[in-house]
Amino acid sequence: NAGVTQTPKFQVLKTGQSMTLQCAQDMNHEYMSWYRQDPGMGLRLIHYSVGAGITDQGEVPNGYNVSRSTTEDFPLRLLSAAPSQTSVYFCASSYLADSPLHFGNGTRLTVT
Amino acid sequence: DAKTTQPPSMDCAEGRAANLPCNHSTISGNEYVYWYRQIHSQGPQYIIHGLKNNETNEMASLIITEDRKSSTLILPHATLRDTAVYYCIVRVATQGGSEKLVFGKGTKLTVNP
């Protein structure tokens, strides 16, 4: 059972570079979301989606874009990376928005 | 928005029960209380959730007060592997029916030998 798969596990970017963090789930979950985690800050919601073609902003959406063209995939795009985006990023999914979340193992991103 | 308040840290002796409190005084009548935990740098793991009644599963028990303004997660026999950050979450329903699941800073539980 793959569950929620995030790639890459680690990434180093230079300021201004762009990249996409991948998230895929094989559980046919409708709800998917992205969180970032910084030391002492807990988890903060970036963007979420309640189904294919539908996305919405979370608490800290600035600097990030998302799209949801399929049920399985929910990529997170950084258009112009900044050092403030250095963080650990977690993708999560659930059958419905009010069902327990399943998390991936995270992507550790460093922006220099 | 319903929010939660948890102590930043707690200690527990191995083999004893760990009782983790959570205040959610502004919870609405149709909002559930969820508990997750995060071990080291792994992704958070679902533990249990409830609405009004107390709940128990193979991992833990959840006690919700009658007024629903607070709850307690109970790990009946804590082990060293239960050392983690524990998050108490209340569903935050936004306009239109979509849901923002908002995490706080959680409680760092340390189980000591």
JSON list of C-alpha atoms in Angstrom, two decimals:
[
{"chain": "A", "resi": 1, "resn": "ASN", "atom": "CA", "xyz": [0.00, 0.00, 0.00]},
{"chain": "A", "resi": 2, "resn": "ALA", "atom": "CA", "xyz": [1.70, 3.18, -1.20]},
{"chain": "A", "resi": 3, "resn": "GLY", "atom": "CA", "xyz": [-0.64, 5.66, 0.53]},
{"chain": "A", "resi": 4, "resn": "VAL", "atom": "CA", "xyz": [0.57, 9.25, 0.07]},
{"chain": "A", "resi": 5, "resn": "THR", "atom": "CA", "xyz": [3.85, 9.55, -1.83]},
{"chain": "A", "resi": 6, "resn": "GLN", "atom": "CA", "xyz": [5.89, 12.74, -1.86]},
{"chain": "A", "resi": 7, "resn": "THR", "atom": "CA", "xyz": [8.89, 13.44, -4.07]},
{"chain": "A", "resi": 8, "resn": "PRO", "atom": "CA", "xyz": [11.60, 14.48, -3.73]},
{"chain": "A", "resi": 9, "resn": "LYS", "atom": "CA", "xyz": [12.55, 13.75, -0.12]},
{"chain": "A", "resi": 10, "resn": "PHE", "atom": "CA", "xyz": [15.20, 16.48, -0.09]},
{"chain": "A", "resi": 11, "resn": "GLN", "atom": "CA", "xyz": [15.80, 19.51, -2.31]},
{"chain": "A", "resi": 12, "resn": "VAL", "atom": "CA", "xyz": [18.19, 22.47, -2.30]},
{"chain": "A", "resi": 13, "resn": "LEU", "atom": "CA", "xyz": [17.29, 25.52, -4.39]},
{"chain": "A", "resi": 14, "resn": "LYS", "atom": "CA", "xyz": [18.89, 28.86, -5.02]},
{"chain": "A", "resi": 15, "resn": "THR", "atom": "CA", "xyz": [16.85, 32.01, -4.50]},
{"chain": "A", "resi": 16, "resn": "GLY", "atom": "CA", "xyz": [14.70, 32.69, -7.53]},
{"chain": "A", "resi": 17, "resn": "GLN", "atom": "CA", "xyz": [14.63, 29.14, -8.85]},
{"chain": "A", "resi": 18, "resn": "SER", "atom": "CA", "xyz": [11.35, 27.37, -9.41]},
{"chain": "A", "resi": 19, "resn": "MET", "atom": "CA", "xyz": [10.35, 23.82, -8.67]},
{"chain": "A", "resi": 20, "resn": "THR", "atom": "CA", "xyz": [7.39, 21.53, -8.14]},
{"chain": "A", "resi": 21, "resn": "LEU", "atom": "CA", "xyz": [6.87, 19.30, -5.14]},
{"chain": "A", "resi": 22, "resn": "GLN", "atom": "CA", "xyz": [4.99, 16.20, -6.15]},
{"chain": "A", "resi": 23, "resn": "CYS", "atom": "CA", "xyz": [2.25, 14.50, -4.16]},
{"chain": "A", "resi": 24, "resn": "ALA", "atom": "CA", "xyz": [0.32, 11.43, -5.25]},
{"chain": "A", "resi": 25, "resn": "GLN", "atom": "CA", "xyz": [-2.16, 9.21, -3.45]},
{"chain": "A", "resi": 26, "resn": "ASP", "atom": "CA", "xyz": [-3.59, 5.87, -4.51]},
{"chain": "A", "resi": 27, "resn": "MET", "atom": "CA", "xyz": [-6.54, 5.71, -2.11]},
{"chain": "A", "resi": 28, "resn": "ASN", "atom": "CA", "xyz": [-9.05, 7.56, -4.32]},
{"chain": "A", "resi": 29, "resn": "HIS", "atom": "CA", "xyz": [-9.26, 10.35, -1.75]},
{"chain": "A", "resi": 30, "resn": "GLU", "atom": "CA", "xyz": [-11.14, 13.49, -2.69]},
{"chain": "A", "resi": 31, "resn": "TYR", "atom": "CA", "xyz": [-9.52, 15.83, -0.17]},
{"chain": "A", "resi": 32, "resn": "MET", "atom": "CA", "xyz": [-5.83, 16.75, -0.46]},
{"chain": "A", "resi": 33, "resn": "SER", "atom": "CA", "xyz": [-3.79, 19.44, 1.22]},
{"chain": "A", "resi": 34, "resn": "TRP", "atom": "CA", "xyz": [-0.31, 20.86, 1.64]},
{"chain": "A", "resi": 35, "resn": "TYR", "atom": "CA", "xyz": [1.26, 21.94, 4.94]},
{"chain": "A", "resi": 36, "resn": "ARG", "atom": "CA", "xyz": [4.58, 23.45, 5.82]},
{"chain": "A", "resi": 37, "resn": "GLN", "atom": "CA", "xyz": [6.30, 22.87, 9.12]},
{"chain": "A", "resi": 38, "resn": "ASP", "atom": "CA", "xyz": [8.87, 25.19, 10.62]},
{"chain": "A", "resi": 39, "resn": "PRO", "atom": "CA", "xyz": [10.61, 24.77, 13.99]},
{"chain": "A", "resi": 40, "resn": "GLY", "atom": "CA", "xyz": [8.28, 25.72, 16.83]},
{"chain": "A", "resi": 41, "resn": "MET", "atom": "CA", "xyz": [5.42, 26.57, 14.46]},
{"chain": "A", "resi": 42, "resn": "GLY", "atom": "CA", "xyz": [3.48, 23.35, 14.16]},
{"chain": "A", "resi": 43, "resn": "LEU", "atom": "CA", "xyz": [1.85, 22.66, 10.80]},
{"chain": "A", "resi": 44, "resn": "ARG", "atom": "CA", "xyz": [0.50, 25.50, 8.70]},
{"chain": "A", "resi": 45, "resn": "LEU", "atom": "CA", "xyz": [-1.93, 24.96, 5.85]},
{"chain": "A", "resi": 46, "resn": "ILE", "atom": "CA", "xyz": [-0.78, 26.27, 2.46]},
{"chain": "A", "resi": 47, "resn": "HIS", "atom": "CA", "xyz": [-3.44, 25.11, -0.02]},
{"chain": "A", "resi": 48, "resn": "TYR", "atom": "CA", "xyz": [-6.09, 22.46, -0.12]},
{"chain": "A", "resi": 49, "resn": "SER", "atom": "CA", "xyz": [-8.43, 20.78, -2.58]},
{"chain": "A", "resi": 50, "resn": "VAL", "atom": "CA", "xyz": [-11.80, 19.12, -2.02]},
{"chain": "A", "resi": 51, "resn": "GLY", "atom": "CA", "xyz": [-11.76, 17.41, -5.42]},
{"chain": "A", "resi": 52, "resn": "ALA", "atom": "CA", "xyz": [-10.35, 17.46, -8.93]},
{"chain": "A", "resi": 53, "resn": "GLY", "atom": "CA", "xyz": [-10.54, 20.93, -10.44]},
{"chain": "A", "resi": 54, "resn": "ILE", "atom": "CA", "xyz": [-11.15, 22.64, -7.07]},
{"chain": "A", "resi": 55, "resn": "THR", "atom": "CA", "xyz": [-8.47, 24.33, -4.98]},
{"chain": "A", "resi": 56, "resn": "ASP", "atom": "CA", "xyz": [-8.47, 26.95, -2.25]},
{"chain": "A", "resi": 57, "resn": "GLN", "atom": "CA", "xyz": [-6.02, 28.88, -0.12]},
{"chain": "A", "resi": 58, "resn": "GLY", "atom": "CA", "xyz": [-5.02, 27.98, 3.39]},
{"chain": "A", "resi": 59, "resn": "GLU", "atom": "CA", "xyz": [-3.29, 30.07, 6.04]},
{"chain": "A", "resi": 60, "resn": "VAL", "atom": "CA", "xyz": [-0.01, 30.76, 4.21]},
{"chain": "A", "resi": 61, "resn": "PRO", "atom": "CA", "xyz": [-0.62, 30.58, 0.44]},
{"chain": "A", "resi": 62, "resn": "ASN", "atom": "CA", "xyz": [1.68, 33.39, -0.75]},
{"chain": "A", "resi": 63, "resn": "GLY", "atom": "CA", "xyz": [4.50, 32.19, -2.99]},
{"chain": "A", "resi": 64, "resn": "TYR", "atom": "CA", "xyz": [2.85, 28.87, -3.79]},
{"chain": "A", "resi": 65, "resn": "ASN", "atom": "CA", "xyz": [0.56, 27.64, -6.56]},
{"chain": "A", "resi": 66, "resn": "VAL", "atom": "CA", "xyz": [-1.40, 24.42, -6.79]},
{"chain": "A", "resi": 67, "resn": "SER", "atom": "CA", "xyz": [-3.59, 22.63, -9.30]},
{"chain": "A", "resi": 68, "resn": "ARG", "atom": "CA", "xyz": [-5.70, 19.49, -9.13]},
{"chain": "A", "resi": 69, "resn": "SER", "atom": "CA", "xyz": [-6.20, 18.05, -12.60]},
{"chain": "A", "resi": 70, "resn": "THR", "atom": "CA", "xyz": [-6.66, 14.48, -11.35]},
{"chain": "A", "resi": 71, "resn": "THR", "atom": "CA", "xyz": [-7.92, 12.91, -8.14]},
{"chain": "A", "resi": 72, "resn": "GLU", "atom": "CA", "xyz": [-4.54, 11.27, -7.54]},
{"chain": "A", "resi": 73, "resn": "ASP", "atom": "CA", "xyz": [-2.13, 14.18, -7.88]},
{"chain": "A", "resi": 74, "resn": "PHE", "atom": "CA", "xyz": [-1.79, 17.52, -6.09]},
{"chain": "A", "resi": 75, "resn": "PRO", "atom": "CA", "xyz": [1.51, 19.23, -7.00]},
{"chain": "A", "resi": 76, "resn": "LEU", "atom": "CA", "xyz": [2.78, 22.30, -5.15]},
{"chain": "A", "resi": 77, "resn": "ARG", "atom": "CA", "xyz": [4.69, 24.86, -7.23]},
{"chain": "A", "resi": 78, "resn": "LEU", "atom": "CA", "xyz": [7.20, 27.40, -6.03]},
{"chain": "A", "resi": 79, "resn": "LEU", "atom": "CA", "xyz": [7.51, 29.96, -8.82]},
{"chain": "A", "resi": 80, "resn": "SER", "atom": "CA", "xyz": [10.44, 31.94, -7.39]},
{"chain": "A", "resi": 81, "resn": "ALA", "atom": "CA", "xyz": [11.94, 30.34, -4.30]},
{"chain": "A", "resi": 82, "resn": "ALA", "atom": "CA", "xyz": [12.87, 32.52, -1.34]},
{"chain": "A", "resi": 83, "resn": "PRO", "atom": "CA", "xyz": [14.88, 31.66, 1.79]},
{"chain": "A", "resi": 84, "resn": "SER", "atom": "CA", "xyz": [11.67, 32.09, 3.83]},
{"chain": "A", "resi": 85, "resn": "GLN", "atom": "CA", "xyz": [10.34, 29.01, 2.05]},
{"chain": "A", "resi": 86, "resn": "THR", "atom": "CA", "xyz": [12.97, 26.81, 3.64]},
{"chain": "A", "resi": 87, "resn": "SER", "atom": "CA", "xyz": [10.82, 24.29, 5.47]},
{"chain": "A", "resi": 88, "resn": "VAL", "atom": "CA", "xyz": [9.53, 20.74, 5.61]},
{"chain": "A", "resi": 89, "resn": "TYR", "atom": "CA", "xyz": [6.49, 20.25, 3.40]},
{"chain": "A", "resi": 90, "resn": "PHE", "atom": "CA", "xyz": [3.83, 17.63, 4.05]},
{"chain": "A", "resi": 91, "resn": "CYS", "atom": "CA", "xyz": [1.08, 16.51, 1.72]},
{"chain": "A", "resi": 92, "resn": "ALA", "atom": "CA", "xyz": [-2.04, 14.89, 3.16]},
{"chain": "A", "resi": 93, "resn": "SER", "atom": "CA", "xyz": [-5.19, 13.30, 1.84]},
{"chain": "A", "resi": 94, "resn": "SER", "atom": "CA", "xyz": [-8.48, 11.99, 3.15]},
{"chain": "A", "resi": 95, "resn": "TYR", "atom": "CA", "xyz": [-11.57, 10.33, 1.77]},
{"chain": "A", "resi": 96, "resn": "LEU", "atom": "CA", "xyz": [-13.63, 13.39, 2.64]},
{"chain": "A", "resi": 97, "resn": "ALA", "atom": "CA", "xyz": [-12.66, 16.71, 4.18]},
{"chain": "A", "resi": 98, "resn": "ASP", "atom": "CA", "xyz": [-13.87, 15.50, 7.58]},
{"chain": "A", "resi": 99, "resn": "SER", "atom": "CA", "xyz": [-12.20, 12.08, 7.47]},
{"chain": "A", "resi": 100, "resn": "PRO", "atom": "CA", "xyz": [-8.86, 11.27, 9.12]},
{"chain": "A", "resi": 101, "resn": "LEU", "atom": "CA", "xyz": [-5.90, 12.61, 7.18]},
{"chain": "A", "resi": 102, "resn": "HIS", "atom": "CA", "xyz": [-3.15, 10.40, 5.75]},
{"chain": "A", "resi": 103, "resn": "PHE", "atom": "CA", "xyz": [0.19, 12.18, 5.53]},
{"chain": "A", "resi": 104, "resn": "GLY", "atom": "CA", "xyz": [3.20, 11.65, 3.31]},
{"chain": "A", "resi": 105, "resn": "ASN", "atom": "CA", "xyz": [6.71, 11.48, 4.73]},
{"chain": "A", "resi": 106, "resn": "GLY", "atom": "CA", "xyz": [7.55, 15.03, 3.75]},
{"chain": "A", "resi": 107, "resn": "THR", "atom": "CA", "xyz": [9.93, 16.99, 1.52]},
{"chain": "A", "resi": 108, "resn": "ARG", "atom": "CA", "xyz": [12.74, 18.88, 3.21]},
{"chain": "A", "resi": 109, "resn": "LEU", "atom": "CA", "xyz": [13.43, 22.03, 1.17]},
{"chain": "A", "resi": 110, "resn": "THR", "atom": "CA", "xyz": [16.35, 24.40, 1.65]},
{"chain": "A", "resi": 111, "resn": "VAL", "atom": "CA", "xyz": [16.53, 27.68, -0.25]},
{"chain": "A", "resi": 112, "resn": "THR", "atom": "CA", "xyz": [19.92, 29.41, -0.20]},
{"chain": "B", "resi": 1, "resn": "ASP", "atom": "CA", "xyz": [-12.80, 29.88, 13.91]},
{"chain": "B", "resi": 2, "resn": "ALA", "atom": "CA", "xyz": [-12.64, 27.18, 16.52]},
{"chain": "B", "resi": 3, "resn": "LYS", "atom": "CA", "xyz": [-9.14, 26.87, 17.91]},
{"chain": "B", "resi": 4, "resn": "THR", "atom": "CA", "xyz": [-7.42, 24.63, 20.41]},
{"chain": "B", "resi": 5, "resn": "THR", "atom": "CA", "xyz": [-5.08, 25.23, 23.32]},
{"chain": "B", "resi": 6, "resn": "GLN", "atom": "CA", "xyz": [-2.61, 22.59, 24.46]},
{"chain": "B", "resi": 7, "resn": "PRO", "atom": "CA", "xyz": [0.27, 22.66, 26.94]},
{"chain": "B", "resi": 8, "resn": "PRO", "atom": "CA", "xyz": [3.57, 22.91, 25.08]},
{"chain": "B", "resi": 9, "resn": "SER", "atom": "CA", "xyz": [5.15, 19.93, 26.82]},
{"chain": "B", "resi": 10, "resn": "MET", "atom": "CA", "xyz": [4.46, 17.03, 29.19]},
{"chain": "B", "resi": 11, "resn": "ASP", "atom": "CA", "xyz": [6.40, 14.17, 30.71]},
{"chain": "B", "resi": 12, "resn": "CYS", "atom": "CA", "xyz": [5.22, 10.67, 31.52]},
{"chain": "B", "resi": 13, "resn": "ALA", "atom": "CA", "xyz": [6.86, 7.59, 33.03]},
{"chain": "B", "resi": 14, "resn": "GLU", "atom": "CA", "xyz": [7.03, 4.50, 30.89]},
{"chain": "B", "resi": 15, "resn": "GLY", "atom": "CA", "xyz": [4.16, 2.12, 31.62]},
{"chain": "B", "resi": 16, "resn": "ARG", "atom": "CA", "xyz": [1.99, 4.80, 33.15]},
{"chain": "B", "resi": 17, "resn": "ALA", "atom": "CA", "xyz": [-1.01, 6.46, 31.56]},
{"chain": "B", "resi": 18, "resn": "ALA", "atom": "CA", "xyz": [-0.38, 9.67, 29.65]},
{"chain": "B", "resi": 19, "resn": "ASN", "atom": "CA", "xyz": [-3.23, 12.18, 29.81]},
{"chain": "B", "resi": 20, "resn": "LEU", "atom": "CA", "xyz": [-2.98, 14.98, 27.27]},
{"chain": "B", "resi": 21, "resn": "PRO", "atom": "CA", "xyz": [-5.46, 17.86, 27.68]},
{"chain": "B", "resi": 22, "resn": "CYS", "atom": "CA", "xyz": [-6.91, 20.12, 25.02]},
{"chain": "B", "resi": 23, "resn": "ASN", "atom": "CA", "xyz": [-9.16, 23.15, 25.35]},
{"chain": "B", "resi": 24, "resn": "HIS", "atom": "CA", "xyz": [-11.54, 24.02, 22.52]},
{"chain": "B", "resi": 25, "resn": "SER", "atom": "CA", "xyz": [-13.97, 26.40, 24.19]},
{"chain": "B", "resi": 26, "resn": "THR", "atom": "CA", "xyz": [-15.36, 27.84, 20.93]},
{"chain": "B", "resi": 27, "resn": "ILE", "atom": "CA", "xyz": [-16.15, 24.50, 19.32]},
{"chain": "B", "resi": 28, "resn": "SER", "atom": "CA", "xyz": [-19.40, 24.37, 17.36]},
{"chain": "B", "resi": 29, "resn": "GLY", "atom": "CA", "xyz": [-22.02, 21.69, 17.79]},
{"chain": "B", "resi": 30, "resn": "ASN", "atom": "CA", "xyz": [-21.18, 19.81, 14.61]},
{"chain": "B", "resi": 31, "resn": "GLU", "atom": "CA", "xyz": [-17.40, 19.96, 14.88]},
{"chain": "B", "resi": 32, "resn": "TYR", "atom": "CA", "xyz": [-15.32, 16.90, 15.68]},
{"chain": "B", "resi": 33, "resn": "VAL", "atom": "CA", "xyz": [-12.20, 16.75, 17.82]},
{"chain": "B", "resi": 34, "resn": "TYR", "atom": "CA", "xyz": [-9.29, 14.98, 16.12]},
{"chain": "B", "resi": 35, "resn": "TRP", "atom": "CA", "xyz": [-5.97, 13.88, 17.56]},
{"chain": "B", "resi": 36, "resn": "TYR", "atom": "CA", "xyz": [-2.80, 13.27, 15.57]},
{"chain": "B", "resi": 37, "resn": "ARG", "atom": "CA", "xyz": [0.78, 12.69, 16.59]},
{"chain": "B", "resi": 38, "resn": "GLN", "atom": "CA", "xyz": [4.11, 13.28, 14.90]},
{"chain": "B", "resi": 39, "resn": "ILE", "atom": "CA", "xyz": [7.10, 11.17, 15.78]},
{"chain": "B", "resi": 40, "resn": "HIS", "atom": "CA", "xyz": [10.42, 12.87, 15.13]},
{"chain": "B", "resi": 41, "resn": "SER", "atom": "CA", "xyz": [10.35, 14.20, 11.55]},
{"chain": "B", "resi": 42, "resn": "GLN", "atom": "CA", "xyz": [7.83, 11.78, 10.12]},
{"chain": "B", "resi": 43, "resn": "GLY", "atom": "CA", "xyz": [4.44, 12.78, 8.74]},
{"chain": "B", "resi": 44, "resn": "PRO", "atom": "CA", "xyz": [1.68, 13.15, 11.37]},
{"chain": "B", "resi": 45, "resn": "GLN", "atom": "CA", "xyz": [-0.29, 10.02, 12.19]},
{"chain": "B", "resi": 46, "resn": "TYR", "atom": "CA", "xyz": [-4.02, 9.88, 12.92]},
{"chain": "B", "resi": 47, "resn": "ILE", "atom": "CA", "xyz": [-4.88, 8.61, 16.42]},
{"chain": "B", "resi": 48, "resn": "ILE", "atom": "CA", "xyz": [-8.57, 9.06, 17.17]},
{"chain": "B", "resi": 49, "resn": "HIS", "atom": "CA", "xyz": [-11.51, 11.43, 16.80]},
{"chain": "B", "resi": 50, "resn": "GLY", "atom": "CA", "xyz": [-14.88, 12.05, 18.42]},
{"chain": "B", "resi": 51, "resn": "LEU", "atom": "CA", "xyz": [-17.93, 14.30, 18.51]},
{"chain": "B", "resi": 52, "resn": "LYS", "atom": "CA", "xyz": [-19.70, 13.99, 21.87]},
{"chain": "B", "resi": 53, "resn": "ASN", "atom": "CA", "xyz": [-19.18, 10.51, 23.24]},
{"chain": "B", "resi": 54, "resn": "ASN", "atom": "CA", "xyz": [-15.98, 9.07, 24.59]},
{"chain": "B", "resi": 55, "resn": "GLU", "atom": "CA", "xyz": [-14.11, 6.97, 22.06]},
{"chain": "B", "resi": 56, "resn": "THR", "atom": "CA", "xyz": [-11.56, 4.17, 22.34]},
{"chain": "B", "resi": 57, "resn": "ASN", "atom": "CA", "xyz": [-9.46, 2.36, 19.78]},
{"chain": "B", "resi": 58, "resn": "GLU", "atom": "CA", "xyz": [-6.33, 0.23, 19.83]},
{"chain": "B", "resi": 59, "resn": "MET", "atom": "CA", "xyz": [-4.09, 3.27, 20.25]},
{"chain": "B", "resi": 60, "resn": "ALA", "atom": "CA", "xyz": [-5.86, 5.53, 22.74]},
{"chain": "B", "resi": 61, "resn": "SER", "atom": "CA", "xyz": [-9.01, 6.77, 24.43]},
{"chain": "B", "resi": 62, "resn": "LEU", "atom": "CA", "xyz": [-10.62, 10.16, 23.93]},
{"chain": "B", "resi": 63, "resn": "ILE", "atom": "CA", "xyz": [-12.64, 11.75, 26.72]},
{"chain": "B", "resi": 64, "resn": "ILE", "atom": "CA", "xyz": [-14.77, 14.76, 25.76]},
{"chain": "B", "resi": 65, "resn": "THR", "atom": "CA", "xyz": [-16.40, 16.84, 28.48]},
{"chain": "B", "resi": 66, "resn": "GLU", "atom": "CA", "xyz": [-20.16, 17.16, 28.48]},
{"chain": "B", "resi": 67, "resn": "ASP", "atom": "CA", "xyz": [-20.01, 20.81, 27.42]},
{"chain": "B", "resi": 68, "resn": "ARG", "atom": "CA", "xyz": [-17.49, 19.80, 24.71]},
{"chain": "B", "resi": 69, "resn": "LYS", "atom": "CA", "xyz": [-15.20, 22.67, 25.63]},
{"chain": "B", "resi": 70, "resn": "SER", "atom": "CA", "xyz": [-12.28, 20.39, 26.40]},
{"chain": "B", "resi": 71, "resn": "SER", "atom": "CA", "xyz": [-11.03, 16.89, 25.82]},
{"chain": "B", "resi": 72, "resn": "THR", "atom": "CA", "xyz": [-8.30, 14.53, 27.02]},
{"chain": "B", "resi": 73, "resn": "LEU", "atom": "CA", "xyz": [-6.35, 12.00, 25.02]},
{"chain": "B", "resi": 74, "resn": "ILE", "atom": "CA", "xyz": [-5.33, 9.01, 27.12]},
{"chain": "B", "resi": 75, "resn": "LEU", "atom": "CA", "xyz": [-2.49, 6.65, 26.22]},
{"chain": "B", "resi": 76, "resn": "PRO", "atom": "CA", "xyz": [-3.17, 3.89, 28.76]},
{"chain": "B", "resi": 77, "resn": "HIS", "atom": "CA", "xyz": [0.32, 2.41, 29.02]},
{"chain": "B", "resi": 78, "resn": "ALA", "atom": "CA", "xyz": [2.84, 4.81, 27.53]},
{"chain": "B", "resi": 79, "resn": "THR", "atom": "CA", "xyz": [5.99, 3.40, 25.93]},
{"chain": "B", "resi": 80, "resn": "LEU", "atom": "CA", "xyz": [9.18, 5.10, 24.80]},
{"chain": "B", "resi": 81, "resn": "ARG", "atom": "CA", "xyz": [7.85, 4.90, 21.24]},
{"chain": "B", "resi": 82, "resn": "ASP", "atom": "CA", "xyz": [4.97, 7.19, 22.23]},
{"chain": "B", "resi": 83, "resn": "THR", "atom": "CA", "xyz": [7.39, 10.11, 22.59]},
{"chain": "B", "resi": 84, "resn": "ALA", "atom": "CA", "xyz": [6.06, 12.54, 19.99]},
{"chain": "B", "resi": 85, "resn": "VAL", "atom": "CA", "xyz": [4.27, 15.83, 19.41]},
{"chain": "B", "resi": 86, "resn": "TYR", "atom": "CA", "xyz": [0.50, 15.40, 19.85]},
{"chain": "B", "resi": 87, "resn": "TYR", "atom": "CA", "xyz": [-1.90, 17.67, 18.00]},
{"chain": "B", "resi": 88, "resn": "CYS", "atom": "CA", "xyz": [-5.50, 18.32, 18.99]},
{"chain": "B", "resi": 89, "resn": "ILE", "atom": "CA", "xyz": [-7.54, 19.67, 16.10]},
{"chain": "B", "resi": 90, "resn": "VAL", "atom": "CA", "xyz": [-11.07, 20.88, 15.67]},
{"chain": "B", "resi": 91, "resn": "ARG", "atom": "CA", "xyz": [-12.59, 20.95, 12.23]},
{"chain": "B", "resi": 92, "resn": "VAL", "atom": "CA", "xyz": [-12.89, 24.50, 10.97]},
{"chain": "B", "resi": 93, "resn": "ALA", "atom": "CA", "xyz": [-15.68, 24.72, 8.47]},
{"chain": "B", "resi": 94, "resn": "THR", "atom": "CA", "xyz": [-15.43, 27.53, 5.95]},
{"chain": "B", "resi": 95, "resn": "GLN", "atom": "CA", "xyz": [-18.16, 29.13, 3.90]},
{"chain": "B", "resi": 96, "resn": "GLY", "atom": "CA", "xyz": [-19.26, 26.89, 1.09]},
{"chain": "B", "resi": 97, "resn": "GLY", "atom": "CA", "xyz": [-18.67, 23.68, 2.98]},
{"chain": "B", "resi": 98, "resn": "SER", "atom": "CA", "xyz": [-14.98, 23.22, 2.29]},
{"chain": "B", "resi": 99, "resn": "GLU", "atom": "CA", "xyz": [-12.79, 22.51, 5.25]},
{"chain": "B", "resi": 100, "resn": "LYS", "atom": "CA", "xyz": [-9.59, 24.05, 6.52]},
{"chain": "B", "resi": 101, "resn": "LEU", "atom": "CA", "xyz": [-7.95, 21.61, 8.90]},
{"chain": "B", "resi": 102, "resn": "VAL", "atom": "CA", "xyz": [-5.86, 23.86, 11.08]},
{"chain": "B", "resi": 103, "resn": "PHE", "atom": "CA", "xyz": [-3.10, 22.47, 13.29]},
{"chain": "B", "resi": 104, "resn": "GLY", "atom": "CA", "xyz": [-1.74, 24.29, 16.34]},
{"chain": "B", "resi": 105, "resn": "LYS", "atom": "CA", "xyz": [1.68, 23.79, 17.91]},
{"chain": "B", "resi": 106, "resn": "GLY", "atom": "CA", "xyz": [0.74, 20.64, 19.81]},
{"chain": "B", "resi": 107, "resn": "THR", "atom": "CA", "xyz": [2.08, 19.08, 23.00]},
{"chain": "B", "resi": 108, "resn": "LYS", "atom": "CA", "xyz": [5.54, 17.54, 23.08]},
{"chain": "B", "resi": 109, "resn": "LEU", "atom": "CA", "xyz": [5.13, 14.33, 25.12]},
{"chain": "B", "resi": 110, "resn": "THR", "atom": "CA", "xyz": [8.30, 12.77, 26.47]},
{"chain": "B", "resi": 111, "resn": "VAL", "atom": "CA", "xyz": [8.02, 9.25, 27.88]},
{"chain": "B", "resi": 112, "resn": "ASN", "atom": "CA", "xyz": [10.83, 8.58, 30.33]},
{"chain": "B", "resi": 113, "resn": "PRO", "atom": "CA", "xyz": [12.25, 5.14, 31.21]}
]
